[in-house]
Amino acid sequence: MPADRRTHRSHVSYIDKSRNYYGAQGYPQAYQWSYNHDVPFTPLTKPLNECRIGLVTTSFFERKVDKNAVAGSATKEPYAARCDDALGGLYNKDLFWDKDTTHTDDLDTYLPINRLRELAQQGRIGSLAERFYGVPTDYSHRRTSRRDAPQILEFAQEDELDAVILVPL
Amino acid sequence: MSLVARHLEEAGLPTVVMGSARDIVEECGVSRFVYTDFPLGNPVGKPDDVEMQMTITGMALDLLERAWEPRTTVQTPFVWDADSNDDWREHFMKVDDTNREALAAAGDQRRAAQADAKAEGRNRG
């Protein structure tokens, strides 16, 4: 692509967009996004080809959702499920993503279970865990930090994971 | 989701986030982030493009191995639409004179529906 000049950043600011969009819908109070100055960091201490890797999605687990349920009514509790049971796809119609431009019919576009299994076969990683975890997006920082995050850590410890890939939709 | 990644890191578990909402993830602050400049929905690559998905997933693994400090963001080389890559950006959650009234009306309608649902819940006890 040729060089370009612009007056605005090219990548989308979803913080700006959502504030304007909900403001236009008459919601005067803007959502307070999480902001942190300090960031924790844990180095990987084992070779990757000896690591068991886990996956976390923001999608709902299809089977937990009542198909006749009203949008937004599905339970937002964190869950663990078998990767094999996700291969037919997960439920994410309630989530915030660009439904006009793309689709989520291909699981590996938002939860790379098949790709990681292939990488395990190639010896790039030790293995993909049998289970994956879900944290359906909940706009409560309190519930995410105090309920969801400790639950995901517990799942990861039960499955003896060495590293975790998190994929928000 | 970024809050979950931070919690795992604090507990001693290395993480990497793969995503397309760059500002949301970076404001929250995570250790490792593989950013793909795509419409929200396919942070691991385009539908049915196995090679792209493999490359992006591979970049997440590279980052797990090689990042030496937090807030390490790597942007993948992919472009959603080489001919008109601003179209999807402008279309998503657009607010302008063509839809301002419709958005205000939709908001009123939604609040009314929520108020009804709440009242119904109260009546049911």
Short mmCIF file of C-alpha atoms in Angstrom, two decimals, chain B residues 57-101:
data_model
loop_
_atom_site.label_atom_id
_atom_site.label_comp_id
_atom_site.label_asym_id
_atom_site.label_seq_id
_atom_site.Cartn_x
_atom_site.Cartn_y
_atom_site.Cartn_z
CA THR B 57 -1.66 -17.86 16.73
CA GLY B 58 2.05 -18.43 16.14
CA MET B 59 2.75 -14.78 16.88
CA ALA B 60 0.96 -15.15 20.23
CA LEU B 61 3.22 -18.09 21.06
CA ASP B 62 6.30 -16.13 19.97
CA LEU B 63 5.28 -13.35 22.31
CA LEU B 64 4.81 -15.75 25.22
CA GLU B 65 8.39 -16.86 24.73
CA ARG B 66 10.09 -13.62 23.88
CA ALA B 67 8.44 -10.69 25.69
CA TRP B 68 10.65 -9.53 28.53
CA GLU B 69 8.50 -6.78 29.98
CA PRO B 70 4.80 -5.92 30.33
CA ARG B 71 2.74 -3.91 27.82
CA THR B 72 4.43 -5.64 24.92
CA THR B 73 2.09 -5.18 21.95
CA VAL B 74 2.79 -6.74 18.58
CA GLN B 75 0.66 -5.83 15.58
CA THR B 76 0.10 -8.57 13.00
CA PRO B 77 0.73 -7.63 9.34
CA PHE B 78 -2.79 -8.27 8.08
CA VAL B 79 -5.21 -5.80 6.51
CA TRP B 80 -8.96 -6.48 6.44
CA ASP B 81 -9.70 -4.83 3.09
CA ALA B 82 -6.76 -3.59 1.03
CA ASP B 83 -8.96 -1.47 -1.27
CA SER B 84 -11.19 0.31 1.24
CA ASN B 85 -9.92 -0.41 4.72
CA ASP B 86 -11.64 2.61 6.27
CA ASP B 87 -15.16 1.50 5.33
CA TRP B 88 -15.65 -0.95 8.17
CA ARG B 89 -14.08 1.46 10.66
CA GLU B 90 -16.46 4.25 9.68
CA HIS B 91 -19.53 2.05 9.48
CA PHE B 92 -19.24 0.44 12.92
CA MET B 93 -21.25 2.32 15.58
CA LYS B 94 -21.55 5.25 13.24
CA VAL B 95 -23.15 8.44 14.56
CA ASP B 96 -23.92 11.23 12.09
CA ASP B 97 -26.81 13.32 10.81
CA THR B 98 -28.24 10.39 8.86
CA ASN B 99 -28.95 8.30 11.98
CA ARG B 100 -28.92 10.66 14.97
CA GLU B 101 -32.69 10.75 15.32
#
